[in-house]
PDB file of C-alpha atoms in Angstrom:
ATOM      1  CA  UNK A   1      93.457 114.360 120.042  1.00 57.00           C
ATOM      2  CA  UNK A   2      90.792 113.181 117.324  1.00 69.00           C
ATOM      3  CA  UNK A   3      90.817 109.565 116.086  1.00 91.00           C
ATOM      4  CA  UNK A   4      92.829 109.317 112.721  1.00 94.00           C
ATOM      5  CA  UNK A   5      90.416 109.009 109.717  1.00 95.00           C
ATOM      6  CA  UNK A   6      93.138 108.106 107.393  1.00 96.00           C
ATOM      7  CA  UNK A   7      96.878 108.106 106.626  1.00 96.00           C
ATOM      8  CA  UNK A   8      99.041 108.288 103.909  1.00 96.00           C
ATOM      9  CA  UNK A   9     102.896 107.662 103.473  1.00 95.00           C
ATOM     10  CA  UNK A  10     103.745 111.487 105.012  1.00 96.00           C
ATOM     11  CA  UNK A  11     100.046 112.448 106.424  1.00 97.00           C
ATOM     12  CA  UNK A  12      97.220 111.920 108.938  1.00 96.00           C
ATOM     13  CA  UNK A  13      93.821 112.937 108.301  1.00 97.00           C
ATOM     14  CA  UNK A  14      91.299 113.722 111.019  1.00 96.00           C
ATOM     15  CA  UNK A  15      88.402 115.942 112.138  1.00 96.00           C
ATOM     16  CA  UNK A  16      89.041 119.391 112.701  1.00 96.00           C
ATOM     17  CA  UNK A  17      89.624 120.437 116.595  1.00 95.00           C
ATOM     18  CA  UNK A  18      89.290 123.836 117.930  1.00 95.00           C
ATOM     19  CA  UNK A  19      93.073 123.870 118.312  1.00 96.00           C
ATOM     20  CA  UNK A  20      93.456 123.749 114.784  1.00 97.00           C
ATOM     21  CA  UNK A  21      91.822 127.387 114.183  1.00 97.00           C
ATOM     22  CA  UNK A  22      95.178 129.284 114.171  1.00 98.00           C
ATOM     23  CA  UNK A  23      96.738 127.233 111.946  1.00 97.00           C
ATOM     24  CA  UNK A  24      93.688 127.235 109.440  1.00 97.00           C
ATOM     25  CA  UNK A  25      93.273 130.771 109.975  1.00 98.00           C
ATOM     26  CA  UNK A  26      96.953 131.391 108.697  1.00 97.00           C
ATOM     27  CA  UNK A  27      96.080 129.093 105.604  1.00 96.00           C
ATOM     28  CA  UNK A  28      92.893 130.610 104.654  1.00 96.00           C
ATOM     29  CA  UNK A  29      94.190 134.350 105.343  1.00 96.00           C
ATOM     30  CA  UNK A  30      96.680 133.785 102.571  1.00 95.00           C
ATOM     31  CA  UNK A  31      95.609 135.531  99.340  1.00 93.00           C
ATOM     32  CA  UNK A  32      97.494 132.817  97.667  1.00 91.00           C
ATOM     33  CA  UNK A  33      95.462 130.133  98.775  1.00 92.00           C
ATOM     34  CA  UNK A  34      92.505 131.931  98.417  1.00 90.00           C
ATOM     35  CA  UNK A  35      93.110 132.994  94.506  1.00 86.00           C
ATOM     36  CA  UNK A  36      92.510 129.178  94.064  1.00 81.00           C
ATOM     37  CA  UNK A  37      89.499 128.835  95.739  1.00 81.00           C
ATOM     38  CA  UNK A  38      87.632 131.998  94.801  1.00 80.00           C
ATOM     39  CA  UNK A  39      87.017 132.921  98.326  1.00 85.00           C
ATOM     40  CA  UNK A  40      87.704 135.942 100.081  1.00 91.00           C
ATOM     41  CA  UNK A  41      90.570 135.839 102.909  1.00 94.00           C
ATOM     42  CA  UNK A  42      88.754 135.607 106.458  1.00 95.00           C
ATOM     43  CA  UNK A  43      88.828 138.795 108.356  1.00 94.00           C
ATOM     44  CA  UNK A  44      89.884 137.115 111.738  1.00 96.00           C
ATOM     45  CA  UNK A  45      90.178 133.779 113.257  1.00 97.00           C
ATOM     46  CA  UNK A  46      86.629 134.140 114.712  1.00 97.00           C
ATOM     47  CA  UNK A  47      85.108 133.271 111.030  1.00 96.00           C
ATOM     48  CA  UNK A  48      87.205 129.972 111.052  1.00 97.00           C
ATOM     49  CA  UNK A  49      86.265 129.314 114.734  1.00 97.00           C
ATOM     50  CA  UNK A  50      82.987 129.346 113.614  1.00 96.00           C
ATOM     51  CA  UNK A  51      83.519 127.293 110.309  1.00 95.00           C
ATOM     52  CA  UNK A  52      84.935 124.218 112.579  1.00 96.00           C
ATOM     53  CA  UNK A  53      81.485 122.799 113.557  1.00 96.00           C
ATOM     54  CA  UNK A  54      80.193 123.150 109.979  1.00 95.00           C
ATOM     55  CA  UNK A  55      83.389 121.457 108.650  1.00 95.00           C
ATOM     56  CA  UNK A  56      82.741 118.669 111.580  1.00 95.00           C
ATOM     57  CA  UNK A  57      79.382 117.939 109.991  1.00 95.00           C
ATOM     58  CA  UNK A  58      80.179 117.356 107.044  1.00 94.00           C
ATOM     59  CA  UNK A  59      81.013 113.818 108.141  1.00 93.00           C
ATOM     60  CA  UNK A  60      77.250 113.568 109.087  1.00 92.00           C
ATOM     61  CA  UNK A  61      76.254 113.558 105.282  1.00 94.00           C
ATOM     62  CA  UNK A  62      77.091 109.912 104.889  1.00 92.00           C
ATOM     63  CA  UNK A  63      79.473 107.038 105.158  1.00 94.00           C
ATOM     64  CA  UNK A  64      82.993 108.341 103.431  1.00 94.00           C
ATOM     65  CA  UNK A  65      82.138 111.739 104.075  1.00 96.00           C
ATOM     66  CA  UNK A  66      84.099 114.351 106.033  1.00 96.00           C
ATOM     67  CA  UNK A  67      85.673 117.585 106.058  1.00 97.00           C
ATOM     68  CA  UNK A  68      89.229 116.801 107.586  1.00 97.00           C
ATOM     69  CA  UNK A  69      92.261 118.546 108.900  1.00 97.00           C
ATOM     70  CA  UNK A  70      95.494 117.387 107.656  1.00 98.00           C
ATOM     71  CA  UNK A  71      98.819 117.309 109.300  1.00 97.00           C
ATOM     72  CA  UNK A  72     102.443 115.514 108.953  1.00 95.00           C
ATOM     73  CA  UNK A  73     102.588 112.604 111.003  1.00 91.00           C
ATOM     74  CA  UNK A  74     104.661 114.937 113.735  1.00 89.00           C
ATOM     75  CA  UNK A  75     101.389 117.120 113.714  1.00 82.00           C
ATOM     76  CA  UNK A  76     102.502 119.846 111.292  1.00 93.00           C
ATOM     77  CA  UNK A  77      99.286 121.353 110.264  1.00 97.00           C
ATOM     78  CA  UNK A  78      99.305 120.701 106.073  1.00 97.00           C
ATOM     79  CA  UNK A  79      95.547 121.910 105.397  1.00 97.00           C
ATOM     80  CA  UNK A  80      92.408 120.232 104.813  1.00 97.00           C
ATOM     81  CA  UNK A  81      90.822 117.328 102.697  1.00 97.00           C
ATOM     82  CA  UNK A  82      87.135 116.454 101.743  1.00 96.00           C
ATOM     83  CA  UNK A  83      84.630 114.272 100.467  1.00 96.00           C
ATOM     84  CA  UNK A  84      81.373 115.673 100.229  1.00 95.00           C
ATOM     85  CA  UNK A  85      77.950 115.323  98.214  1.00 94.00           C
ATOM     86  CA  UNK A  86      77.692 117.612  95.371  1.00 93.00           C
ATOM     87  CA  UNK A  87      74.198 118.423  95.197  1.00 88.00           C
ATOM     88  CA  UNK A  88      74.267 117.252  91.429  1.00 87.00           C
ATOM     89  CA  UNK A  89      73.598 113.750  90.221  1.00 88.00           C
ATOM     90  CA  UNK A  90      72.228 111.005  92.847  1.00 88.00           C
ATOM     91  CA  UNK A  91      75.516 109.452  94.451  1.00 89.00           C
ATOM     92  CA  UNK A  92      78.102 112.094  93.247  1.00 94.00           C
ATOM     93  CA  UNK A  93      80.538 113.294  95.603  1.00 96.00           C
ATOM     94  CA  UNK A  94      83.393 115.859  95.168  1.00 94.00           C
ATOM     95  CA  UNK A  95      86.861 115.223  96.550  1.00 95.00           C
ATOM     96  CA  UNK A  96      89.016 118.264  97.216  1.00 93.00           C
ATOM     97  CA  UNK A  97      91.747 119.813  99.163  1.00 94.00           C
ATOM     98  CA  UNK A  98      93.384 123.118 100.279  1.00 94.00           C
ATOM     99  CA  UNK A  99      97.029 123.356 101.388  1.00 96.00           C
ATOM    100  CA  UNK A 100      99.177 125.935 103.362  1.00 96.00           C
ATOM    101  CA  UNK A 101     101.240 127.539 100.700  1.00 95.00           C
ATOM    102  CA  UNK A 102     104.576 126.467 102.775  1.00 94.00           C
ATOM    103  CA  UNK A 103     103.415 122.723 101.546  1.00 95.00           C
ATOM    104  CA  UNK A 104     102.641 123.506  97.945  1.00 94.00           C
ATOM    105  CA  UNK A 105     104.831 121.414  95.565  1.00 93.00           C
ATOM    106  CA  UNK A 106     105.464 118.161  97.881  1.00 95.00           C
ATOM    107  CA  UNK A 107     103.169 115.843  96.249  1.00 94.00           C
ATOM    108  CA  UNK A 108     100.929 115.954  99.082  1.00 96.00           C
ATOM    109  CA  UNK A 109      97.359 116.881  96.837  1.00 93.00           C
ATOM    110  CA  UNK A 110      98.254 113.920  94.871  1.00 93.00           C
ATOM    111  CA  UNK A 111      98.733 111.865  98.357  1.00 95.00           C
ATOM    112  CA  UNK A 112      95.566 113.221  99.615  1.00 95.00           C
ATOM    113  CA  UNK A 113      92.903 112.711  96.871  1.00 93.00           C
ATOM    114  CA  UNK A 114      94.289 108.881  96.718  1.00 95.00           C
ATOM    115  CA  UNK A 115      93.837 108.674 100.267  1.00 96.00           C
ATOM    116  CA  UNK A 116      90.290 110.659 100.153  1.00 96.00           C
ATOM    117  CA  UNK A 117      89.379 108.417  97.127  1.00 95.00           C
ATOM    118  CA  UNK A 118      90.090 105.304  99.119  1.00 95.00           C
ATOM    119  CA  UNK A 119      88.126 106.899 102.099  1.00 95.00           C
ATOM    120  CA  UNK A 120      85.465 107.563  99.766  1.00 96.00           C
ATOM    121  CA  UNK A 121      85.158 103.891  98.429  1.00 95.00           C
ATOM    122  CA  UNK A 122      85.531 102.275 102.053  1.00 94.00           C
ATOM    123  CA  UNK A 123      82.413 104.400 102.735  1.00 95.00           C
ATOM    124  CA  UNK A 124      80.445 103.139  99.537  1.00 95.00           C
ATOM    125  CA  UNK A 125      80.703 105.996  97.348  1.00 95.00           C
ATOM    126  CA  UNK A 126      81.187 104.949  93.764  1.00 91.00           C
ATOM    127  CA  UNK A 127      81.085 108.231  91.932  1.00 93.00           C
ATOM    128  CA  UNK A 128      83.674 111.063  92.887  1.00 93.00           C
ATOM    129  CA  UNK A 129      84.749 114.264  91.021  1.00 93.00           C
ATOM    130  CA  UNK A 130      87.429 116.803  91.633  1.00 87.00           C
ATOM    131  CA  UNK A 131      86.293 120.485  90.918  1.00 81.00           C
ATOM    132  CA  UNK A 132      88.443 123.247  89.840  1.00 74.00           C
ATOM    133  CA  UNK A 133      88.220 126.837  88.281  1.00 66.00           C
ATOM    134  CA  UNK A 134      90.560 129.052  85.884  1.00 62.00           C
ATOM    135  CA  UNK A 135      91.997 130.209  88.921  1.00 59.00           C
ATOM    136  CA  UNK A 136      93.311 126.620  89.761  1.00 55.00           C
ATOM    137  CA  UNK A 137      95.539 126.464  86.544  1.00 52.00           C
ATOM    138  CA  UNK A 138      98.601 125.697  87.980  1.00 52.00           C
ATOM    139  CA  UNK A 139      97.564 122.781  90.451  1.00 51.00           C
ATOM    140  CA  UNK A 140      95.270 121.576  87.889  1.00 49.00           C
ATOM    141  CA  UNK A 141      97.184 118.452  87.017  1.00 50.00           C
ATOM    142  CA  UNK A 142      96.797 117.116  90.329  1.00 53.00           C
ATOM    143  CA  UNK A 143      93.174 116.156  90.140  1.00 52.00           C
ATOM    144  CA  UNK A 144      93.769 113.965  87.096  1.00 53.00           C
ATOM    145  CA  UNK A 145      96.893 112.271  88.440  1.00 54.00           C
ATOM    146  CA  UNK A 146      94.897 109.974  91.176  1.00 56.00           C
ATOM    147  CA  UNK A 147      92.842 108.650  88.404  1.00 51.00           C
TER     148      UNK A 147
END
């Protein structure tokens, strides 16, 4: 099992592993999850298996960066959280997350955003943004809550 990157009161955040592919596929194959991202659901689990090395590589973009798997402390898959450069103004990074639908409405997004912000600050990242689209209107309050 991978090293934990950070923990919150209820969640553990760690690098993705190949064994996460079935749960990640289940999340990403849900049209309701994809409705908020603008992405199309993957055709099959092989898409997710191919994405895992790319997600793992985000950590190489600098201290505080990563695209991590999120589980409850008893290892139930919740989703993902990330900190990555935006490609915009120098030093600007994005914090974001995706949650499996069965995890919506539990305060996990706010909890993850606060933890990811702390992880970014620990890595020396000073400028963080959370991006949203019109499709994200129902959960749009969560990027504002952490500060």
